[in-house]
Amino acid sequence: MSYFLYVTTITFLIFQILYTFIPLFASKVKKLKPKLAEKSISVLVPAYNEELTIKNCIDAAQGIRYKNYELIIINDGSTDGTLSRLDELLDLQIYRRKADERLAYQPIKQLYRSKKHRNIYVIDKHNGGKADSLNAGIDCAHADIVITLDADSMLEVNSLKYVNQYFHDPEVVAVGGTVKIVQGAEKKNGVIFEKFTGKGIIKSQIISYIHGFYVRKLTQSAFNSIVVISGAFGAFYKDLLMEVNGFRSTVGEDIDITLKIHEYLKAKNLKKRLVYAPEAVCYTECPENIKNFYKQRIRWQKAFIDCILIYWSKLSQKFSFGVSIFFAIDGFILGTLTAFTTIFFILQTLLIGGNLLVAFLLFFMSIFVNAIQIIISLYLCKKYGSNYTWKDYIHMFIFSQLEIFTYRNILTYLTIVGTFKYFDNDEGWGYVERKGVASIS
């Protein structure tokens, strides 16, 4: 076990070096080209029991500076008043639209079009889960590019323009945007101002998202090795989604579709890229209490374990070297296995004694690496347009060091629990309660 600990520590340091220097070299802010020809875009919003949040999503969509797009909301057999709320907001009328009928999904009850906003459509279907809803949306979409968006997500006004700009690169076939936490953000005179405020669990997620996107996603994108394009804001060519048979009905549809695309590109020997677009931003409501945070992170871990079991044996043959390394070593060994070995090592040290010097060295090394990583992520956050105050940035750095003793330990616990709970075979929505109060509209 000690040997494994030393090996993983060295591997951890190698990846941290990558995550330290690569983002600094890869972080080139793209200047918006507002007159660029607009490719057609279909924004798909799967919704299950989202009567409290769907208004924010629709309001934000109405402020988007982009003409050639449609918004398709897929009501996946909601048991609350989601459909009634949509009718209230949009004034729906029955509409006939021919589906491609190339993907499998639960039957559609009815398709509607808004009388108020003619580019907004609603698909009312039988419950089948998030992946099933996305497949229905893809099948009915009329655009070249499909964007997947969570029902509690709100697009920033220039988000589609940036997505469009990235797709004008002929090598790009999929784009992942930046997801930010909406709590603490508000719009004044057309400008979104962000504040580092709220409960500790919200602050922890703000820092986690900033680090996850501006450091980890930037690095993986530089190596064309993005492991997951977030389901909260991802963009794909529709034809490509059709070629890989759409989304698989699983608890982790966003990880799965990303890996399916990588596998397809390798099989066809296509020199295409999946990239991260830091300038394309959407805001999402994060869990505000431990109960919902627990449900969300357990679902994420179960999704990752599901894909590990499916794709592990294929990595060396059917995926690029970069994808295999980031998925297997950085994701699984450092992200999951070390959670178990860390607990074992701590218990061994406390019960048997010895290894105290090693334990302290590893602890202080973790603090040092964490500090460097947070400084870089906050610098990149500022570079890509976030307007936190300097006081907020200082507060964020201090909080990030203190949370090593609190929320980071909770995440380690949830990684272990989520790994075991994967075998419960529950592949539902993993519904997390939302309040729908925070908004950028």
Tab-separated table of C-alpha atoms in Angstrom:
chain	number	residue	atom	x	y	z
A	1	MET	CA	0.000	0.000	0.000
A	2	SER	CA	2.872	2.385	0.791
A	3	TYR	CA	4.352	1.668	-2.656
A	4	PHE	CA	1.031	2.534	-4.302
A	5	LEU	CA	0.871	5.743	-2.250
A	6	TYR	CA	4.318	6.854	-3.408
A	7	VAL	CA	3.551	6.076	-7.055
A	8	THR	CA	0.245	7.953	-6.987
A	9	THR	CA	1.930	10.886	-5.234
A	10	ILE	CA	4.495	11.192	-8.011
A	11	THR	CA	1.769	10.841	-10.641
A	12	PHE	CA	-0.288	13.460	-8.817
A	13	LEU	CA	2.624	15.900	-8.937
A	14	ILE	CA	3.116	15.335	-12.671
A	15	PHE	CA	-0.519	16.162	-13.394
A	16	GLN	CA	-0.393	19.194	-11.114
A	17	ILE	CA	2.588	20.499	-13.082
A	18	LEU	CA	0.499	20.146	-16.247
A	19	TYR	CA	-2.469	21.849	-14.599
A	20	THR	CA	-0.180	24.655	-13.439
A	21	PHE	CA	1.653	25.610	-16.628
A	22	ILE	CA	-0.532	24.482	-19.543
A	23	PRO	CA	-3.500	26.783	-18.696
A	24	LEU	CA	-1.181	29.774	-18.540
A	25	PHE	CA	0.111	29.083	-22.069
A	26	ALA	CA	-3.270	27.958	-23.488
A	27	SER	CA	-5.331	30.823	-22.077
A	28	LYS	CA	-5.702	33.082	-25.092
A	29	VAL	CA	-8.876	35.126	-24.865
A	30	LYS	CA	-10.753	35.150	-28.164
A	31	LYS	CA	-11.948	38.523	-29.352
A	32	LEU	CA	-15.623	38.341	-30.285
A	33	LYS	CA	-16.368	38.660	-34.000
A	34	PRO	CA	-19.964	39.924	-33.963
A	35	LYS	CA	-20.354	40.008	-37.769
A	36	LEU	CA	-19.394	36.360	-38.279
A	37	ALA	CA	-22.018	34.365	-40.230
A	38	GLU	CA	-24.418	32.672	-37.809
A	39	LYS	CA	-24.649	28.906	-38.040
A	40	SER	CA	-28.052	27.497	-37.112
A	41	ILE	CA	-28.283	26.392	-33.463
A	42	SER	CA	-30.882	24.346	-31.575
A	43	VAL	CA	-30.712	24.761	-27.784
A	44	LEU	CA	-32.161	21.686	-26.076
A	45	VAL	CA	-33.449	21.982	-22.502
A	46	PRO	CA	-34.589	18.698	-20.908
A	47	ALA	CA	-36.928	19.463	-18.026
A	48	TYR	CA	-38.281	17.268	-15.260
A	49	ASN	CA	-40.236	18.991	-12.478
A	50	GLU	CA	-38.713	22.396	-13.220
A	51	GLU	CA	-41.697	24.695	-12.705
A	52	LEU	CA	-39.660	26.869	-10.301
A	53	THR	CA	-36.598	27.319	-12.526
A	54	ILE	CA	-37.750	27.180	-16.144
A	55	LYS	CA	-38.726	30.874	-16.252
A	56	ASN	CA	-35.141	31.939	-15.550
A	57	CYS	CA	-33.882	29.784	-18.408
A	58	ILE	CA	-36.456	31.226	-20.840
A	59	ASP	CA	-35.892	34.829	-19.715
A	60	ALA	CA	-32.132	34.504	-20.208
A	61	ALA	CA	-32.657	32.957	-23.657
A	62	GLN	CA	-34.727	35.945	-24.727
A	63	GLY	CA	-31.779	38.242	-24.050
A	64	ILE	CA	-29.305	36.302	-26.223
A	65	ARG	CA	-27.634	38.329	-28.969
A	66	TYR	CA	-28.106	35.732	-31.689
A	67	LYS	CA	-30.798	35.410	-34.330
A	68	ASN	CA	-30.355	32.021	-35.976
A	69	TYR	CA	-31.356	29.765	-33.088
A	70	GLU	CA	-34.322	27.883	-31.684
A	71	LEU	CA	-35.019	26.834	-28.096
A	72	ILE	CA	-36.555	23.391	-27.625
A	73	ILE	CA	-37.761	22.540	-24.111
A	74	ILE	CA	-38.420	18.832	-23.546
A	75	ASN	CA	-40.900	18.140	-20.750
A	76	ASP	CA	-39.985	14.611	-19.670
A	77	GLY	CA	-43.243	13.519	-18.055
A	78	SER	CA	-42.988	16.016	-15.179
A	79	THR	CA	-45.259	15.294	-12.226
A	80	ASP	CA	-45.451	18.916	-11.082
A	81	GLY	CA	-46.794	21.939	-12.967
A	82	THR	CA	-43.920	22.313	-15.434
A	83	LEU	CA	-46.092	22.011	-18.553
A	84	SER	CA	-48.720	24.406	-17.186
A	85	ARG	CA	-45.982	26.871	-16.291
A	86	LEU	CA	-44.585	26.640	-19.815
A	87	ASP	CA	-48.031	27.312	-21.262
A	88	GLU	CA	-48.418	30.288	-18.948
A	89	LEU	CA	-45.057	31.736	-19.954
A	90	LEU	CA	-45.146	30.937	-23.665
A	91	ASP	CA	-48.811	30.658	-24.680
A	92	LEU	CA	-48.376	27.302	-26.389
A	93	GLN	CA	-50.174	26.063	-29.474
A	94	ILE	CA	-50.021	22.620	-31.059
A	95	TYR	CA	-47.480	22.519	-33.845
A	96	ARG	CA	-46.556	19.903	-36.425
A	97	ARG	CA	-42.871	19.272	-36.990
A	98	LYS	CA	-41.396	16.235	-38.653
A	99	ALA	CA	-38.820	14.349	-36.584
A	100	ASP	CA	-35.897	12.548	-38.198
A	101	GLU	CA	-36.879	9.288	-36.436
A	102	ARG	CA	-33.258	8.136	-36.276
A	103	LEU	CA	-32.914	7.955	-32.482
A	104	ALA	CA	-34.763	5.931	-29.863
A	105	TYR	CA	-36.762	7.625	-27.076
A	106	GLN	CA	-40.078	7.425	-25.251
A	107	PRO	CA	-43.136	8.480	-27.288
A	108	ILE	CA	-43.878	12.165	-27.760
A	109	LYS	CA	-47.369	13.140	-26.567
A	110	GLN	CA	-47.479	16.514	-28.275
A	111	LEU	CA	-45.261	19.201	-29.779
A	112	TYR	CA	-46.022	22.878	-29.210
A	113	ARG	CA	-44.823	26.246	-30.442
A	114	SER	CA	-44.942	29.489	-28.504
A	115	LYS	CA	-47.261	32.210	-29.758
A	116	LYS	CA	-45.201	34.824	-27.879
A	117	HIS	CA	-41.750	33.709	-28.973
A	118	ARG	CA	-41.827	31.944	-32.336
A	119	ASN	CA	-38.366	30.403	-31.924
A	120	ILE	CA	-39.367	28.486	-28.784
A	121	TYR	CA	-40.835	24.977	-28.965
A	122	VAL	CA	-41.958	22.506	-26.290
A	123	ILE	CA	-41.909	18.730	-26.614
A	124	ASP	CA	-44.202	16.973	-24.138
A	125	LYS	CA	-43.208	13.314	-23.863
A	126	HIS	CA	-43.461	10.280	-21.646
A	127	ASN	CA	-40.831	10.016	-18.928
A	128	GLY	CA	-37.616	8.360	-20.048
A	129	GLY	CA	-34.818	10.224	-18.304
A	130	LYS	CA	-32.475	13.013	-19.322
A	131	ALA	CA	-30.650	11.126	-22.101
A	132	ASP	CA	-33.975	10.000	-23.554
A	133	SER	CA	-35.224	13.606	-23.557
A	134	LEU	CA	-32.095	14.837	-25.301
A	135	ASN	CA	-32.513	12.207	-28.018
A	136	ALA	CA	-36.072	13.393	-28.616
A	137	GLY	CA	-34.811	16.966	-28.868
A	138	ILE	CA	-32.016	16.023	-31.283
A	139	ASP	CA	-34.453	14.117	-33.470
A	140	CYS	CA	-36.754	17.139	-33.709
A	141	ALA	CA	-34.033	19.802	-33.984
A	142	HIS	CA	-33.682	21.588	-37.323
A	143	ALA	CA	-30.292	23.225	-36.787
A	144	ASP	CA	-26.748	22.168	-37.691
A	145	ILE	CA	-25.475	22.625	-34.123
A	146	VAL	CA	-27.167	21.247	-31.021
A	147	ILE	CA	-26.587	22.715	-27.570
A	148	THR	CA	-27.523	20.812	-24.422
A	149	LEU	CA	-28.560	23.043	-21.548
A	150	ASP	CA	-29.881	22.244	-18.086
A	151	ALA	CA	-33.283	23.687	-17.196
A	152	ASP	CA	-31.773	25.731	-14.379
A	153	SER	CA	-29.031	27.123	-16.638
A	154	MET	CA	-29.079	30.676	-18.004
A	155	LEU	CA	-27.093	31.650	-21.091
A	156	GLU	CA	-25.023	34.842	-21.063
A	157	VAL	CA	-25.988	37.220	-23.868
A	158	ASN	CA	-22.951	36.519	-26.087
A	159	SER	CA	-22.677	32.803	-25.318
A	160	LEU	CA	-24.060	31.592	-28.657
A	161	LYS	CA	-21.910	34.038	-30.609
A	162	TYR	CA	-18.805	32.532	-29.015
A	163	VAL	CA	-20.037	28.975	-29.644
A	164	ASN	CA	-20.651	29.922	-33.278
A	165	GLN	CA	-17.162	31.432	-33.525
A	166	TYR	CA	-15.493	28.233	-32.288
A	167	PHE	CA	-17.478	26.125	-34.772
A	168	HIS	CA	-16.141	28.208	-37.642
A	169	ASP	CA	-12.903	26.287	-37.111
A	170	PRO	CA	-13.314	23.254	-39.449
A	171	GLU	CA	-11.444	20.997	-37.008
A	172	VAL	CA	-13.925	21.621	-34.156
A	173	VAL	CA	-16.868	19.212	-33.801
A	174	ALA	CA	-17.852	19.778	-30.168
A	175	VAL	CA	-17.538	22.658	-27.706
A	176	GLY	CA	-17.887	22.854	-23.941
A	177	GLY	CA	-18.713	26.223	-22.409
A	178	THR	CA	-17.976	27.670	-18.987
A	179	VAL	CA	-20.528	27.016	-16.255
A	180	LYS	CA	-20.667	29.527	-13.412
A	181	ILE	CA	-22.675	29.600	-10.187
A	182	VAL	CA	-25.592	32.034	-10.375
A	183	GLN	CA	-25.883	32.559	-6.622
A	184	GLY	CA	-24.204	35.886	-5.935
A	185	ALA	CA	-24.457	37.046	-9.558
A	186	GLU	CA	-26.800	39.790	-10.657
A	187	LYS	CA	-27.265	41.925	-13.757
A	188	LYS	CA	-27.062	45.723	-13.579
A	189	ASN	CA	-27.403	47.853	-16.706
A	190	GLY	CA	-26.764	44.819	-18.906
A	191	VAL	CA	-23.593	43.787	-17.052
A	192	ILE	CA	-23.384	40.716	-14.794
A	193	PHE	CA	-21.669	41.406	-11.481
A	194	GLU	CA	-20.429	38.491	-9.408
A	195	LYS	CA	-19.946	38.387	-5.644
A	196	PHE	CA	-18.340	35.731	-3.484
A	197	THR	CA	-21.169	35.462	-1.006
A	198	GLY	CA	-23.631	33.040	0.553
A	199	LYS	CA	-23.335	29.832	2.550
A	200	GLY	CA	-20.038	27.986	2.819
A	201	ILE	CA	-21.320	25.160	0.627
A	202	ILE	CA	-22.109	27.667	-2.149
A	203	LYS	CA	-18.691	29.313	-1.843
A	204	SER	CA	-17.017	25.907	-2.050
A	205	GLN	CA	-18.825	25.149	-5.303
A	206	ILE	CA	-17.962	28.559	-6.772
A	207	ILE	CA	-14.263	27.841	-6.236
A	208	SER	CA	-14.630	24.262	-7.484
A	209	TYR	CA	-16.265	25.408	-10.728
A	210	ILE	CA	-13.668	28.131	-11.324
A	211	HIS	CA	-10.819	25.656	-10.858
A	212	GLY	CA	-12.541	22.853	-12.783
A	213	PHE	CA	-13.172	24.934	-15.881
A	214	TYR	CA	-10.369	27.489	-16.094
A	215	VAL	CA	-7.604	25.069	-15.079
A	216	ARG	CA	-8.655	21.481	-15.751
A	217	LYS	CA	-10.783	22.043	-18.869
A	218	LEU	CA	-8.231	24.399	-20.414
A	219	THR	CA	-5.472	21.840	-19.907
A	220	GLN	CA	-7.460	18.904	-21.284
A	221	SER	CA	-8.600	20.997	-24.245
A	222	ALA	CA	-4.975	21.836	-25.090
A	223	PHE	CA	-4.314	18.081	-25.479
A	224	ASN	CA	-7.651	17.410	-27.262
A	225	SER	CA	-8.445	15.174	-24.303
A	226	ILE	CA	-11.571	16.617	-22.699
A	227	VAL	CA	-13.096	13.761	-20.721
A	228	VAL	CA	-16.510	15.343	-20.237
A	229	ILE	CA	-18.337	18.184	-21.959
A	230	SER	CA	-20.723	19.311	-19.256
A	231	GLY	CA	-24.383	18.566	-19.834
A	232	ALA	CA	-25.126	21.985	-18.353
A	233	PHE	CA	-23.660	23.662	-21.452
A	234	GLY	CA	-22.289	21.585	-24.328
A	235	ALA	CA	-22.469	22.058	-28.113
A	236	PHE	CA	-22.188	19.422	-30.860
A	237	TYR	CA	-22.794	19.051	-34.548
A	238	LYS	CA	-26.161	17.336	-34.896
A	239	ASP	CA	-24.903	14.980	-37.604
A	240	LEU	CA	-22.154	13.781	-35.264
A	241	LEU	CA	-24.660	13.016	-32.503
A	242	MET	CA	-26.679	11.037	-35.015
A	243	GLU	CA	-23.591	9.082	-36.107
A	244	VAL	CA	-22.918	7.936	-32.517
A	245	ASN	CA	-26.622	7.073	-31.987
A	246	GLY	CA	-27.276	9.929	-29.599
A	247	PHE	CA	-27.166	9.786	-25.833
A	248	ARG	CA	-27.104	6.488	-23.978
A	249	SER	CA	-29.727	6.083	-21.257
A	250	THR	CA	-27.414	6.225	-18.277
A	251	VAL	CA	-26.858	8.176	-15.104
A	252	GLY	CA	-23.916	10.024	-16.721
A	253	GLU	CA	-25.010	10.924	-20.220
A	254	ASP	CA	-22.581	13.843	-20.589
A	255	ILE	CA	-19.446	11.794	-19.823
A	256	ASP	CA	-20.724	8.978	-22.020
A	257	ILE	CA	-21.451	11.127	-25.084
A	258	THR	CA	-18.028	12.772	-24.828
A	259	LEU	CA	-16.279	9.401	-24.763
A	260	LYS	CA	-18.483	8.041	-27.569
A	261	ILE	CA	-17.410	10.954	-29.771
A	262	HIS	CA	-13.724	10.426	-28.961
A	263	GLU	CA	-14.143	6.713	-29.787
A	264	TYR	CA	-15.907	7.522	-33.072
A	265	LEU	CA	-13.242	10.014	-34.158
A	266	LYS	CA	-10.462	7.514	-33.429
A	267	ALA	CA	-12.275	4.712	-35.313
A	268	LYS	CA	-12.800	6.930	-38.370
A	269	ASN	CA	-9.290	8.392	-38.078
A	270	LEU	CA	-10.755	11.901	-38.165
A	271	LYS	CA	-8.442	14.754	-37.154
A	272	LYS	CA	-11.126	16.686	-35.315
A	273	ARG	CA	-11.175	18.392	-31.932
A	274	LEU	CA	-13.396	18.703	-28.874
A	275	VAL	CA	-12.556	22.059	-27.334
A	276	TYR	CA	-13.313	24.168	-24.300
A	277	ALA	CA	-14.630	27.686	-24.955
A	278	PRO	CA	-13.999	29.714	-21.777
A	279	GLU	CA	-15.628	32.828	-23.255
A	280	ALA	CA	-18.993	31.060	-23.784
A	281	VAL	CA	-20.698	31.292	-20.393
A	282	CYS	CA	-23.853	30.066	-18.752
A	283	TYR	CA	-24.960	30.361	-15.134
A	284	THR	CA	-26.488	27.558	-13.093
A	285	GLU	CA	-28.055	27.231	-9.656
A	286	CYS	CA	-25.950	25.048	-7.375
A	287	PRO	CA	-27.257	23.031	-4.396
A	288	GLU	CA	-27.611	25.169	-1.280
A	289	ASN	CA	-27.700	22.428	1.354
A	290	ILE	CA	-25.897	19.194	2.144
A	291	LYS	CA	-28.896	17.034	1.222
A	292	ASN	CA	-29.030	18.213	-2.400
A	293	PHE	CA	-25.252	18.534	-2.670
A	294	TYR	CA	-25.052	14.892	-1.594
A	295	LYS	CA	-27.545	13.792	-4.266
A	296	GLN	CA	-25.779	15.738	-6.998
A	297	ARG	CA	-22.248	14.521	-6.235
A	298	ILE	CA	-23.341	10.918	-5.674
A	299	ARG	CA	-24.940	11.033	-9.119
A	300	TRP	CA	-21.763	12.427	-10.660
A	301	GLN	CA	-19.604	9.736	-9.077
A	302	LYS	CA	-21.983	6.969	-10.120
A	303	ALA	CA	-21.846	8.359	-13.670
A	304	PHE	CA	-18.072	8.242	-13.676
A	305	ILE	CA	-17.935	4.658	-12.345
A	306	ASP	CA	-20.480	3.609	-14.974
A	307	CYS	CA	-18.256	4.919	-17.765
A	308	ILE	CA	-15.128	3.414	-16.184
A	309	LEU	CA	-16.725	-0.037	-16.295
A	310	ILE	CA	-17.883	0.405	-19.889
A	311	TYR	CA	-14.822	2.020	-21.461
A	312	TRP	CA	-11.862	0.781	-19.377
A	313	SER	CA	-11.084	-2.230	-21.578
A	314	LYS	CA	-11.268	-0.071	-24.729
A	315	LEU	CA	-8.956	2.730	-23.664
A	316	SER	CA	-5.669	1.616	-25.189
A	317	GLN	CA	-7.189	0.488	-28.512
A	318	LYS	CA	-10.106	2.819	-29.202
A	319	PHE	CA	-9.088	6.128	-27.650
A	320	SER	CA	-6.219	8.542	-28.131
A	321	PHE	CA	-3.314	8.444	-25.698
A	322	GLY	CA	-4.326	11.766	-24.160
A	323	VAL	CA	-7.950	10.771	-23.501
A	324	SER	CA	-6.831	7.450	-22.023
A	325	ILE	CA	-4.355	9.143	-19.675
A	326	PHE	CA	-6.702	11.848	-18.406
A	327	PHE	CA	-9.633	9.456	-18.035
A	328	ALA	CA	-7.848	6.481	-16.476
A	329	ILE	CA	-5.032	8.023	-14.459
A	330	ASP	CA	-6.164	11.552	-13.605
A	331	GLY	CA	-9.842	10.669	-13.386
A	332	PHE	CA	-9.958	7.159	-11.953
A	333	ILE	CA	-6.676	6.513	-10.148
A	334	LEU	CA	-6.134	10.009	-8.749
A	335	GLY	CA	-9.811	10.936	-8.521
A	336	THR	CA	-11.327	7.753	-7.103
A	337	LEU	CA	-8.783	5.171	-5.958
A	338	THR	CA	-6.774	7.689	-3.959
A	339	ALA	CA	-9.890	8.524	-1.927
A	340	PHE	CA	-9.803	4.951	-0.620
A	341	THR	CA	-6.022	4.818	-0.146
A	342	THR	CA	-6.018	8.183	1.655
A	343	ILE	CA	-8.525	6.922	4.213
A	344	PHE	CA	-6.542	3.708	4.632
A	345	PHE	CA	-3.269	5.597	5.067
A	346	ILE	CA	-4.764	7.943	7.685
A	347	LEU	CA	-6.249	5.068	9.670
A	348	GLN	CA	-2.986	3.145	9.470
A	349	THR	CA	-1.044	6.146	10.737
A	350	LEU	CA	-3.469	6.799	13.611
A	351	LEU	CA	-3.815	3.187	14.740
A	352	ILE	CA	-0.342	1.777	14.150
A	353	GLY	CA	1.791	4.889	14.261
A	354	GLY	CA	4.796	5.557	12.092
A	355	ASN	CA	4.687	7.305	8.744
A	356	LEU	CA	4.000	10.569	10.591
A	357	LEU	CA	6.737	12.407	8.739
A	358	VAL	CA	5.438	11.129	5.401
A	359	ALA	CA	1.903	12.100	6.396
A	360	PHE	CA	2.930	15.663	7.269
A	361	LEU	CA	4.991	16.022	4.083
A	362	LEU	CA	2.063	14.872	1.939
A	363	PHE	CA	-0.297	17.175	3.815
A	364	PHE	CA	1.843	20.294	3.395
A	365	MET	CA	2.559	19.383	-0.219
A	366	SER	CA	-1.192	19.210	-0.841
A	367	ILE	CA	-1.694	22.618	0.748
A	368	PHE	CA	1.087	24.150	-1.344
A	369	VAL	CA	-0.167	22.642	-4.605
A	370	ASN	CA	-3.720	23.691	-3.783
A	371	ALA	CA	-2.601	27.266	-3.146
A	372	ILE	CA	-0.757	27.491	-6.474
A	373	GLN	CA	-3.679	25.975	-8.379
A	374	ILE	CA	-6.206	28.359	-6.813
A	375	ILE	CA	-4.059	31.402	-7.559
A	376	ILE	CA	-3.837	30.355	-11.217
A	377	SER	CA	-7.563	29.616	-11.493
A	378	LEU	CA	-8.478	32.997	-9.948
A	379	TYR	CA	-6.057	34.756	-12.294
A	380	LEU	CA	-7.666	33.046	-15.294
A	381	CYS	CA	-11.120	33.795	-13.923
A	382	LYS	CA	-10.206	37.485	-13.941
A	383	LYS	CA	-8.553	37.207	-17.363
A	384	TYR	CA	-11.716	35.765	-18.936
A	385	GLY	CA	-13.917	38.600	-17.767
A	386	SER	CA	-15.232	37.816	-14.287
A	387	ASN	CA	-15.607	41.016	-12.310
A	388	TYR	CA	-15.209	39.909	-8.716
A	389	THR	CA	-13.644	42.608	-6.567
A	390	TRP	CA	-10.074	42.240	-5.306
A	391	LYS	CA	-11.561	41.790	-1.843
A	392	ASP	CA	-13.587	38.846	-3.191
A	393	TYR	CA	-10.502	37.273	-4.779
A	394	ILE	CA	-8.587	37.503	-1.493
A	395	HIS	CA	-11.570	36.049	0.356
A	396	MET	CA	-11.795	33.239	-2.213
A	397	PHE	CA	-8.135	32.342	-1.785
A	398	ILE	CA	-8.347	32.246	2.012
A	399	PHE	CA	-11.561	30.213	1.892
A	400	SER	CA	-10.009	27.733	-0.549
A	401	GLN	CA	-7.223	26.989	1.927
A	402	LEU	CA	-9.569	26.557	4.868
A	403	GLU	CA	-11.976	24.274	3.000
A	404	ILE	CA	-9.244	21.649	2.752
A	405	PHE	CA	-10.270	20.744	6.298
A	406	THR	CA	-14.024	20.778	5.632
A	407	TYR	CA	-15.682	20.483	2.229
A	408	ARG	CA	-12.756	18.656	0.619
A	409	ASN	CA	-13.166	15.908	3.207
A	410	ILE	CA	-16.873	15.747	2.413
A	411	LEU	CA	-16.010	15.277	-1.256
A	412	THR	CA	-13.646	12.426	-0.384
A	413	TYR	CA	-16.443	10.774	1.580
A	414	LEU	CA	-18.930	11.255	-1.291
A	415	THR	CA	-16.454	9.772	-3.770
A	416	ILE	CA	-16.295	6.599	-1.682
A	417	VAL	CA	-20.054	6.431	-1.061
A	418	GLY	CA	-20.892	7.192	-4.697
A	419	THR	CA	-18.607	4.397	-5.865
A	420	PHE	CA	-20.439	1.866	-3.712
A	421	LYS	CA	-23.888	3.259	-4.489
A	422	TYR	CA	-23.324	2.841	-8.214
A	423	PHE	CA	-24.273	-0.790	-7.724
A	424	ASP	CA	-27.750	0.267	-6.525
A	425	ASN	CA	-28.595	0.344	-10.255
A	426	ASP	CA	-30.644	3.519	-9.878
A	427	GLU	CA	-30.357	5.449	-13.152
A	428	GLY	CA	-33.070	8.044	-12.650
A	429	TRP	CA	-32.745	11.803	-13.025
A	430	GLY	CA	-31.071	12.092	-9.608
A	431	TYR	CA	-33.360	15.074	-9.094
A	432	VAL	CA	-31.886	17.952	-7.099
A	433	GLU	CA	-34.298	20.516	-5.663
A	434	ARG	CA	-33.938	24.037	-7.049
A	435	LYS	CA	-35.422	27.297	-5.763
A	436	GLY	CA	-35.323	29.292	-8.973
A	437	VAL	CA	-34.706	32.512	-7.036
A	438	ALA	CA	-31.233	33.449	-8.274
A	439	SER	CA	-31.211	34.774	-11.838
A	440	ILE	CA	-29.196	36.880	-14.297
A	441	SER	CA	-32.316	38.060	-16.151
